[in-house]
Amino acid sequence: MGIPRIQLAPGLEISRVLTGLWQIADLERDGRTLDLDAAAAAMAPYVDAGLTTFDMADHYGSAEVVAGRFAAAVRPGAPVQRLTKWVPEPGPVSAADVRAAVDRACSRLQTEVIDLLQFHAWTFADPRWLDAMWLLEAARDAGRIRAIGVTNFDTAHLRVAIASGIRVVSNQISGSVIDRRFTTRLGPYAQAQGVGLLCYGTVLGGFLSEKWLGAPEPDWDRLETWSQMKYGRFIRTAGGWEPFQGVLRALHAVATRHGVPIATVASRWVLDQPGVAGVIVGARLSHSAHVADTARMFAFSLDDNDRA
Ligand SMILES: NC(=O)c1ccc[n+]([C@@H]2O[C@H](COP(=O)([O-])OP(=O)(O)OC[C@H]3O[C@@H](n4cnc5c(N)ncnc54)[C@H](OP(=O)(O)O)[C@@H]3O)[C@@H](O)[C@H]2O)c1
C-alpha cells in the first residue's frame, strides 16, 4: 500500500509520514562536517517510497541546504514538500526580520515559495508573538509562503492565534505512546478547527524499537544522539526504565501479532489519534535509514485489543 496523503492547505498536500531533518544538525555537532551532496542523495529512497514530505527549521544545521540540493540537483522537479520553521529570538519582530527569514529559507531551500512556514514562540508571556504571526500572514498574502503552521503551541495559544484571524493549518508537537498530552484537549480542538497536528517523537529517538527491548538501562550521560538525550528525559519523567520496558513489551506483543516492528506500531498509534494529520520520523540521512519499516505503517491497522 502506498503512503496516504492529506491536504494541509490549498495547494499543499503532504505524505502522512514526514521525514524529520533535525538529525542533520546532530550529525554536524561539535564542528563535524557532513557530505551535503551525499545527504541530499540519501533523500531519494524516501521520496521513491512515497515519503515526499520533509520537516526542517532555520536552526537544523544544513538541513534546508540539503533539501535545496535534492530539489535542485538530485531530483529536479520531483514532487517534494519542504516544511520549515522560523524561530525568532524573543522580543520585537519587524517586517524586515520576517523578510530576511523568508529570503534566507528560500535561498537555502532553492525555492521561490516556502510550502509551510512553522512559527515557534520561545515565550507566550511577551504578546508580541502575535505581531510576528501577523507579519507571517502578510508574507503569505505576498505569495512567499504557501501556508502558515505553528510548533509547540498549547490549546489556549492556538485558540488565541485562530481567534485573532491567523490562518494556521498545522501545529507540530510531541506525541507518543508515553506522551499523550495532546489527546485530551489539543487533538479534539485541532480536529474541530481543521488544524493538522504533526507529531514528532513517535519512536522516542529510536528507544521504541526491538534494540531496547529487554536491554539494560543505558548510561544516560553517554547516549549517541540529541534525540536519544531528549527522549531519555521523557522516559525518566514518565516513570523510568523498568516501566518503559513494560511499554516495550506491550508494543512488542502487538507488533508480533501484526508481523511489523515495534517502531511501526508506535507511530501508527499516534497517527490514528484524532486531529493528527501526520507523524514525523527523524532520519540520519546517509547514516541510517528505516524507510521500509516506516512505509509498513499502512500495511496493518490497530484494533481495540491492540490499543488496550
Ligand atoms: N518542533 C519541535 O520542537 C521538534 C522537536 C523535536 C523533533 N522535531 C521534528 O521531528 C523530527 C523527528 O525527531 P525526533 O527527535 O522526534 O526523533 P524520532 O523520530 O523520535 O527518532 C528518530 C530516530 O529513531 C530511529 N528510528 C526511526 N525509525 C526507526 C525504526 N523503524 N526502527 C528503529 N529505529 C528507528 C532512528 O535512529 P538511528 O538513526 O539511530 O537508526 C532515528 O534517527 C525531527 O527531525 C524534527 O523534524 C521537532
PDB file of C-alpha atoms in Angstrom, residues 7-250:
ATOM      1  CA  GLN A   7      -4.225  18.191   2.252  1.00  0.00           C
ATOM      2  CA  LEU A   8      -2.933  20.660   4.851  1.00  0.00           C
ATOM      3  CA  ALA A   9      -3.909  23.747   2.855  1.00  0.00           C
ATOM      4  CA  PRO A  10      -4.982  24.565  -0.689  1.00  0.00           C
ATOM      5  CA  GLY A  11      -2.044  23.601  -2.901  1.00  0.00           C
ATOM      6  CA  LEU A  12      -0.244  21.797  -0.077  1.00  0.00           C
ATOM      7  CA  GLU A  13      -0.685  18.044   0.091  1.00  0.00           C
ATOM      8  CA  ILE A  14       1.772  16.108   2.267  1.00  0.00           C
ATOM      9  CA  SER A  15       2.578  12.464   2.940  1.00  0.00           C
ATOM     10  CA  ARG A  16       1.091  11.398   6.288  1.00  0.00           C
ATOM     11  CA  VAL A  17       4.517  10.241   7.358  1.00  0.00           C
ATOM     12  CA  LEU A  18       7.068  13.035   7.191  1.00  0.00           C
ATOM     13  CA  THR A  19      10.826  12.724   7.418  1.00  0.00           C
ATOM     14  CA  GLY A  20      12.410  14.973  10.025  1.00  0.00           C
ATOM     15  CA  LEU A  21      15.818  16.528   9.456  1.00  0.00           C
ATOM     16  CA  TRP A  22      16.732  17.883  12.897  1.00  0.00           C
ATOM     17  CA  GLN A  23      19.129  14.941  12.910  1.00  0.00           C
ATOM     18  CA  ILE A  24      21.299  16.768  10.323  1.00  0.00           C
ATOM     19  CA  ALA A  25      22.248  19.325  12.975  1.00  0.00           C
ATOM     20  CA  ASP A  26      23.207  16.438  15.244  1.00  0.00           C
ATOM     21  CA  LEU A  27      25.366  14.875  12.526  1.00  0.00           C
ATOM     22  CA  GLU A  28      27.120  18.267  12.279  1.00  0.00           C
ATOM     23  CA  ARG A  29      27.501  18.580  16.045  1.00  0.00           C
ATOM     24  CA  ASP A  30      30.846  19.771  17.500  1.00  0.00           C
ATOM     25  CA  GLY A  31      32.122  21.053  14.161  1.00  0.00           C
ATOM     26  CA  ARG A  32      31.728  17.745  12.303  1.00  0.00           C
ATOM     27  CA  THR A  33      31.135  18.188   8.593  1.00  0.00           C
ATOM     28  CA  LEU A  34      28.542  16.292   6.644  1.00  0.00           C
ATOM     29  CA  ASP A  35      28.813  15.493   2.933  1.00  0.00           C
ATOM     30  CA  LEU A  36      25.824  17.584   1.871  1.00  0.00           C
ATOM     31  CA  ASP A  37      25.589  16.043  -1.606  1.00  0.00           C
ATOM     32  CA  ALA A  38      25.574  12.532  -0.142  1.00  0.00           C
ATOM     33  CA  ALA A  39      22.900  13.584   2.352  1.00  0.00           C
ATOM     34  CA  ALA A  40      20.813  15.083  -0.463  1.00  0.00           C
ATOM     35  CA  ALA A  41      21.175  11.859  -2.482  1.00  0.00           C
ATOM     36  CA  ALA A  42      20.057   9.895   0.596  1.00  0.00           C
ATOM     37  CA  MET A  43      16.675  11.645   0.409  1.00  0.00           C
ATOM     38  CA  ALA A  44      15.851   9.802  -2.831  1.00  0.00           C
ATOM     39  CA  PRO A  45      14.780   6.434  -1.315  1.00  0.00           C
ATOM     40  CA  TYR A  46      12.325   8.279   0.941  1.00  0.00           C
ATOM     41  CA  VAL A  47      10.744  10.114  -1.957  1.00  0.00           C
ATOM     42  CA  ASP A  48      10.673   6.930  -4.055  1.00  0.00           C
ATOM     43  CA  ALA A  49       8.789   5.177  -1.232  1.00  0.00           C
ATOM     44  CA  GLY A  50       6.174   7.954  -1.224  1.00  0.00           C
ATOM     45  CA  LEU A  51       7.639   9.756   1.793  1.00  0.00           C
ATOM     46  CA  THR A  52       7.736  13.041  -0.086  1.00  0.00           C
ATOM     47  CA  THR A  53       7.482  15.497   2.812  1.00  0.00           C
ATOM     48  CA  PHE A  54      10.461  16.715   4.859  1.00  0.00           C
ATOM     49  CA  ASP A  55      10.466  18.765   8.046  1.00  0.00           C
ATOM     50  CA  MET A  56      13.199  21.281   8.771  1.00  0.00           C
ATOM     51  CA  ALA A  57      13.930  24.532  10.616  1.00  0.00           C
ATOM     52  CA  ASP A  58      16.151  27.559  10.319  1.00  0.00           C
ATOM     53  CA  HIS A  59      18.330  26.138  13.100  1.00  0.00           C
ATOM     54  CA  TYR A  60      18.639  22.482  11.957  1.00  0.00           C
ATOM     55  CA  GLY A  61      22.215  22.903  10.703  1.00  0.00           C
ATOM     56  CA  SER A  62      22.421  22.349   6.922  1.00  0.00           C
ATOM     57  CA  ALA A  63      19.017  20.629   6.676  1.00  0.00           C
ATOM     58  CA  GLU A  64      17.450  23.307   4.438  1.00  0.00           C
ATOM     59  CA  VAL A  65      20.565  23.372   2.255  1.00  0.00           C
ATOM     60  CA  VAL A  66      20.455  19.585   1.833  1.00  0.00           C
ATOM     61  CA  ALA A  67      16.769  19.657   0.865  1.00  0.00           C
ATOM     62  CA  GLY A  68      17.511  22.521  -1.537  1.00  0.00           C
ATOM     63  CA  ARG A  69      20.221  20.476  -3.242  1.00  0.00           C
ATOM     64  CA  PHE A  70      17.904  17.494  -3.511  1.00  0.00           C
ATOM     65  CA  ALA A  71      15.238  19.570  -5.252  1.00  0.00           C
ATOM     66  CA  ALA A  72      17.698  21.406  -7.494  1.00  0.00           C
ATOM     67  CA  ALA A  73      20.211  18.716  -8.377  1.00  0.00           C
ATOM     68  CA  VAL A  74      19.214  15.193  -7.297  1.00  0.00           C
ATOM     69  CA  ARG A  75      15.602  15.160  -8.469  1.00  0.00           C
ATOM     70  CA  PRO A  76      14.761  18.434 -10.173  1.00  0.00           C
ATOM     71  CA  GLY A  77      11.007  18.819 -10.373  1.00  0.00           C
ATOM     72  CA  ALA A  78      10.268  15.909  -8.006  1.00  0.00           C
ATOM     73  CA  PRO A  79       7.067  16.500  -6.053  1.00  0.00           C
ATOM     74  CA  VAL A  80       8.529  17.092  -2.594  1.00  0.00           C
ATOM     75  CA  GLN A  81       7.121  19.258   0.159  1.00  0.00           C
ATOM     76  CA  ARG A  82       9.698  21.095   2.225  1.00  0.00           C
ATOM     77  CA  LEU A  83       8.344  22.368   5.513  1.00  0.00           C
ATOM     78  CA  THR A  84      10.499  24.595   7.619  1.00  0.00           C
ATOM     79  CA  LYS A  85      10.350  26.708  10.772  1.00  0.00           C
ATOM     80  CA  TRP A  86      11.143  30.206  11.779  1.00  0.00           C
ATOM     81  CA  VAL A  87      12.296  30.518  15.382  1.00  0.00           C
ATOM     82  CA  PRO A  88      12.952  34.210  16.049  1.00  0.00           C
ATOM     83  CA  GLU A  89      14.644  35.460  19.185  1.00  0.00           C
ATOM     84  CA  PRO A  90      12.134  36.599  21.817  1.00  0.00           C
ATOM     85  CA  GLY A  91      11.283  40.306  21.634  1.00  0.00           C
ATOM     86  CA  PRO A  92      10.196  42.676  18.909  1.00  0.00           C
ATOM     87  CA  VAL A  93       9.966  41.410  15.342  1.00  0.00           C
ATOM     88  CA  SER A  94       9.823  43.716  12.310  1.00  0.00           C
ATOM     89  CA  ALA A  95       8.606  43.192   8.761  1.00  0.00           C
ATOM     90  CA  ALA A  96      12.256  43.351   7.714  1.00  0.00           C
ATOM     91  CA  ASP A  97      13.056  40.478  10.109  1.00  0.00           C
ATOM     92  CA  VAL A  98      10.343  38.356   8.518  1.00  0.00           C
ATOM     93  CA  ARG A  99      11.521  39.248   5.008  1.00  0.00           C
ATOM     94  CA  ALA A 100      15.076  38.286   5.949  1.00  0.00           C
ATOM     95  CA  ALA A 101      13.950  34.964   7.448  1.00  0.00           C
ATOM     96  CA  VAL A 102      11.824  34.121   4.402  1.00  0.00           C
ATOM     97  CA  ASP A 103      14.585  35.150   1.979  1.00  0.00           C
ATOM     98  CA  ARG A 104      17.136  33.048   3.831  1.00  0.00           C
ATOM     99  CA  ALA A 105      14.898  29.959   3.886  1.00  0.00           C
ATOM    100  CA  CYS A 106      14.007  30.374   0.180  1.00  0.00           C
ATOM    101  CA  SER A 107      17.644  30.734  -0.752  1.00  0.00           C
ATOM    102  CA  ARG A 108      18.719  27.667   1.255  1.00  0.00           C
ATOM    103  CA  LEU A 109      15.769  25.591   0.027  1.00  0.00           C
ATOM    104  CA  GLN A 110      16.310  26.849  -3.555  1.00  0.00           C
ATOM    105  CA  THR A 111      12.657  27.786  -3.926  1.00  0.00           C
ATOM    106  CA  GLU A 112      10.556  30.879  -4.557  1.00  0.00           C
ATOM    107  CA  VAL A 113       7.761  29.877  -2.201  1.00  0.00           C
ATOM    108  CA  ILE A 114       8.020  28.098   1.156  1.00  0.00           C
ATOM    109  CA  ASP A 115       5.473  25.270   1.365  1.00  0.00           C
ATOM    110  CA  LEU A 116       4.833  25.631   5.094  1.00  0.00           C
ATOM    111  CA  LEU A 117       6.495  28.044   7.500  1.00  0.00           C
ATOM    112  CA  GLN A 118       6.007  26.946  11.103  1.00  0.00           C
ATOM    113  CA  PHE A 119       6.353  29.567  13.796  1.00  0.00           C
ATOM    114  CA  HIS A 120       7.817  28.835  17.208  1.00  0.00           C
ATOM    115  CA  ALA A 121       7.421  31.279  20.108  1.00  0.00           C
ATOM    116  CA  TRP A 122      10.028  30.932  22.842  1.00  0.00           C
ATOM    117  CA  THR A 123       7.641  32.551  25.312  1.00  0.00           C
ATOM    118  CA  PHE A 124       3.997  33.488  25.251  1.00  0.00           C
ATOM    119  CA  ALA A 125       4.491  35.898  28.161  1.00  0.00           C
ATOM    120  CA  ASP A 126       5.531  38.524  25.609  1.00  0.00           C
ATOM    121  CA  PRO A 127       2.406  39.129  23.499  1.00  0.00           C
ATOM    122  CA  ARG A 128       4.491  40.258  20.542  1.00  0.00           C
ATOM    123  CA  TRP A 129       4.467  36.630  19.345  1.00  0.00           C
ATOM    124  CA  LEU A 130       1.104  37.526  17.811  1.00  0.00           C
ATOM    125  CA  ASP A 131       2.615  40.513  15.948  1.00  0.00           C
ATOM    126  CA  ALA A 132       5.159  38.130  14.448  1.00  0.00           C
ATOM    127  CA  MET A 133       2.342  35.899  13.239  1.00  0.00           C
ATOM    128  CA  TRP A 134       0.596  38.830  11.585  1.00  0.00           C
ATOM    129  CA  LEU A 135       3.793  39.579   9.691  1.00  0.00           C
ATOM    130  CA  LEU A 136       3.816  35.971   8.525  1.00  0.00           C
ATOM    131  CA  GLU A 137       0.240  36.445   7.312  1.00  0.00           C
ATOM    132  CA  ALA A 138       1.451  39.387   5.226  1.00  0.00           C
ATOM    133  CA  ALA A 139       4.253  37.226   3.767  1.00  0.00           C
ATOM    134  CA  ARG A 140       1.667  34.597   2.947  1.00  0.00           C
ATOM    135  CA  ASP A 141      -0.532  37.172   1.207  1.00  0.00           C
ATOM    136  CA  ALA A 142       2.514  38.341  -0.734  1.00  0.00           C
ATOM    137  CA  GLY A 143       2.937  34.799  -2.050  1.00  0.00           C
ATOM    138  CA  ARG A 144       6.215  33.976  -0.283  1.00  0.00           C
ATOM    139  CA  ILE A 145       4.666  31.274   1.938  1.00  0.00           C
ATOM    140  CA  ARG A 146       2.033  28.767   0.857  1.00  0.00           C
ATOM    141  CA  ALA A 147       0.723  28.158   4.367  1.00  0.00           C
ATOM    142  CA  ILE A 148       1.430  29.019   7.998  1.00  0.00           C
ATOM    143  CA  GLY A 149       1.938  26.467  10.746  1.00  0.00           C
ATOM    144  CA  VAL A 150       2.996  26.682  14.370  1.00  0.00           C
ATOM    145  CA  THR A 151       5.000  24.418  16.602  1.00  0.00           C
ATOM    146  CA  ASN A 152       4.648  23.510  20.273  1.00  0.00           C
ATOM    147  CA  PHE A 153       1.503  25.617  20.719  1.00  0.00           C
ATOM    148  CA  ASP A 154      -0.803  24.548  23.518  1.00  0.00           C
ATOM    149  CA  THR A 155      -4.563  24.642  23.043  1.00  0.00           C
ATOM    150  CA  ALA A 156      -5.010  28.055  24.671  1.00  0.00           C
ATOM    151  CA  HIS A 157      -2.487  29.823  22.441  1.00  0.00           C
ATOM    152  CA  LEU A 158      -3.593  28.018  19.303  1.00  0.00           C
ATOM    153  CA  ARG A 159      -7.069  29.282  20.157  1.00  0.00           C
ATOM    154  CA  VAL A 160      -5.754  32.854  20.508  1.00  0.00           C
ATOM    155  CA  ALA A 161      -3.990  32.686  17.130  1.00  0.00           C
ATOM    156  CA  ILE A 162      -7.046  31.329  15.360  1.00  0.00           C
ATOM    157  CA  ALA A 163      -9.473  33.703  17.089  1.00  0.00           C
ATOM    158  CA  SER A 164      -7.196  36.564  16.025  1.00  0.00           C
ATOM    159  CA  GLY A 165      -7.628  35.572  12.399  1.00  0.00           C
ATOM    160  CA  ILE A 166      -4.290  33.855  11.724  1.00  0.00           C
ATOM    161  CA  ARG A 167      -4.844  31.074   9.214  1.00  0.00           C
ATOM    162  CA  VAL A 168      -2.923  28.313  10.999  1.00  0.00           C
ATOM    163  CA  VAL A 169      -3.050  24.998   9.139  1.00  0.00           C
ATOM    164  CA  SER A 170      -0.831  22.848  11.368  1.00  0.00           C
ATOM    165  CA  ASN A 171       0.706  22.533  14.821  1.00  0.00           C
ATOM    166  CA  GLN A 172       3.852  20.443  15.261  1.00  0.00           C
ATOM    167  CA  ILE A 173       4.007  18.848  18.702  1.00  0.00           C
ATOM    168  CA  SER A 174       5.364  15.947  20.720  1.00  0.00           C
ATOM    169  CA  GLY A 175       3.171  12.859  20.667  1.00  0.00           C
ATOM    170  CA  SER A 176       3.882   9.237  21.502  1.00  0.00           C
ATOM    171  CA  VAL A 177       2.535   6.294  23.467  1.00  0.00           C
ATOM    172  CA  ILE A 178       4.212   7.756  26.553  1.00  0.00           C
ATOM    173  CA  ASP A 179       3.406  11.417  25.830  1.00  0.00           C
ATOM    174  CA  ARG A 180      -0.333  11.586  25.295  1.00  0.00           C
ATOM    175  CA  ARG A 181      -0.847  15.163  26.470  1.00  0.00           C
ATOM    176  CA  PHE A 182      -2.211  16.137  23.053  1.00  0.00           C
ATOM    177  CA  THR A 183      -5.036  13.622  23.169  1.00  0.00           C
ATOM    178  CA  THR A 184      -7.123  15.377  25.823  1.00  0.00           C
ATOM    179  CA  ARG A 185      -7.734  18.925  24.569  1.00  0.00           C
ATOM    180  CA  LEU A 186      -5.394  19.792  21.704  1.00  0.00           C
ATOM    181  CA  GLY A 187      -6.313  16.869  19.438  1.00  0.00           C
ATOM    182  CA  PRO A 188     -10.083  17.406  19.570  1.00  0.00           C
ATOM    183  CA  TYR A 189      -9.687  21.207  19.256  1.00  0.00           C
ATOM    184  CA  ALA A 190      -7.320  20.906  16.280  1.00  0.00           C
ATOM    185  CA  GLN A 191      -9.657  18.454  14.616  1.00  0.00           C
ATOM    186  CA  ALA A 192     -12.638  20.773  15.089  1.00  0.00           C
ATOM    187  CA  GLN A 193     -10.676  23.718  13.657  1.00  0.00           C
ATOM    188  CA  GLY A 194      -9.220  21.808  10.720  1.00  0.00           C
ATOM    189  CA  VAL A 195      -5.672  22.288  12.044  1.00  0.00           C
ATOM    190  CA  GLY A 196      -3.497  19.248  11.355  1.00  0.00           C
ATOM    191  CA  LEU A 197      -1.265  18.036  14.185  1.00  0.00           C
ATOM    192  CA  LEU A 198       2.185  16.930  13.029  1.00  0.00           C
ATOM    193  CA  CYS A 199       3.627  14.751  15.801  1.00  0.00           C
ATOM    194  CA  TYR A 200       7.291  14.210  16.496  1.00  0.00           C
ATOM    195  CA  GLY A 201       8.956  11.846  18.957  1.00  0.00           C
ATOM    196  CA  THR A 202       6.668   8.980  17.932  1.00  0.00           C
ATOM    197  CA  VAL A 203       9.557   6.495  18.159  1.00  0.00           C
ATOM    198  CA  LEU A 204      11.303   8.336  21.020  1.00  0.00           C
ATOM    199  CA  GLY A 205      14.580   8.765  19.167  1.00  0.00           C
ATOM    200  CA  GLY A 206      14.663   5.026  18.439  1.00  0.00           C
ATOM    201  CA  PHE A 207      14.022   3.914  22.048  1.00  0.00           C
ATOM    202  CA  LEU A 208      10.734   2.441  20.850  1.00  0.00           C
ATOM    203  CA  SER A 209      12.392  -0.399  18.960  1.00  0.00           C
ATOM    204  CA  GLU A 210      13.494  -4.020  19.370  1.00  0.00           C
ATOM    205  CA  LYS A 211      17.025  -2.781  20.075  1.00  0.00           C
ATOM    206  CA  TRP A 212      15.996  -1.624  23.555  1.00  0.00           C
ATOM    207  CA  LEU A 213      13.546  -4.423  24.382  1.00  0.00           C
ATOM    208  CA  GLY A 214      14.953  -6.243  27.412  1.00  0.00           C
ATOM    209  CA  ALA A 215      18.108  -4.147  27.253  1.00  0.00           C
ATOM    210  CA  PRO A 216      19.750  -2.879  30.444  1.00  0.00           C
ATOM    211  CA  GLU A 217      19.174   0.757  31.387  1.00  0.00           C
ATOM    212  CA  PRO A 218      21.512   2.896  29.288  1.00  0.00           C
ATOM    213  CA  ASP A 219      24.092   5.226  30.741  1.00  0.00           C
ATOM    214  CA  TRP A 220      22.054   8.404  30.308  1.00  0.00           C
ATOM    215  CA  ASP A 221      25.197  10.518  30.114  1.00  0.00           C
ATOM    216  CA  ARG A 222      26.651   8.564  27.209  1.00  0.00           C
ATOM    217  CA  LEU A 223      23.880   8.495  24.623  1.00  0.00           C
ATOM    218  CA  GLU A 224      24.740   8.823  20.952  1.00  0.00           C
ATOM    219  CA  THR A 225      22.188  11.344  19.645  1.00  0.00           C
ATOM    220  CA  TRP A 226      20.462  14.517  20.807  1.00  0.00           C
ATOM    221  CA  SER A 227      17.196  12.796  20.092  1.00  0.00           C
ATOM    222  CA  GLN A 228      18.040   9.950  22.497  1.00  0.00           C
ATOM    223  CA  MET A 229      19.052  12.521  25.122  1.00  0.00           C
ATOM    224  CA  LYS A 230      15.729  14.317  24.710  1.00  0.00           C
ATOM    225  CA  TYR A 231      13.555  11.225  24.915  1.00  0.00           C
ATOM    226  CA  GLY A 232      15.721   9.679  27.616  1.00  0.00           C
ATOM    227  CA  ARG A 233      14.427  12.568  29.745  1.00  0.00           C
ATOM    228  CA  PHE A 234      10.847  11.743  28.686  1.00  0.00           C
ATOM    229  CA  ILE A 235      11.314   8.086  29.681  1.00  0.00           C
ATOM    230  CA  ARG A 236      12.690   9.027  33.098  1.00  0.00           C
ATOM    231  CA  THR A 237       9.924  11.603  33.624  1.00  0.00           C
ATOM    232  CA  ALA A 238       7.298   9.038  32.672  1.00  0.00           C
ATOM    233  CA  GLY A 239       8.440   6.569  35.325  1.00  0.00           C
ATOM    234  CA  GLY A 240      11.883   5.286  34.405  1.00  0.00           C
ATOM    235  CA  TRP A 241      13.441   2.346  32.603  1.00  0.00           C
ATOM    236  CA  GLU A 242      11.517  -0.545  34.195  1.00  0.00           C
ATOM    237  CA  PRO A 243       8.037   0.851  33.453  1.00  0.00           C
ATOM    238  CA  PHE A 244       9.329   1.737  29.975  1.00  0.00           C
ATOM    239  CA  GLN A 245      10.259  -1.910  29.468  1.00  0.00           C
ATOM    240  CA  GLY A 246       6.609  -2.707  30.189  1.00  0.00           C
ATOM    241  CA  VAL A 247       5.593  -0.338  27.387  1.00  0.00           C
ATOM    242  CA  LEU A 248       8.097  -2.002  25.047  1.00  0.00           C
ATOM    243  CA  ARG A 249       6.806  -5.478  25.918  1.00  0.00           C
ATOM    244  CA  ALA A 250       3.206  -4.426  25.242  1.00  0.00           C
TER     245      ALA A 250
END
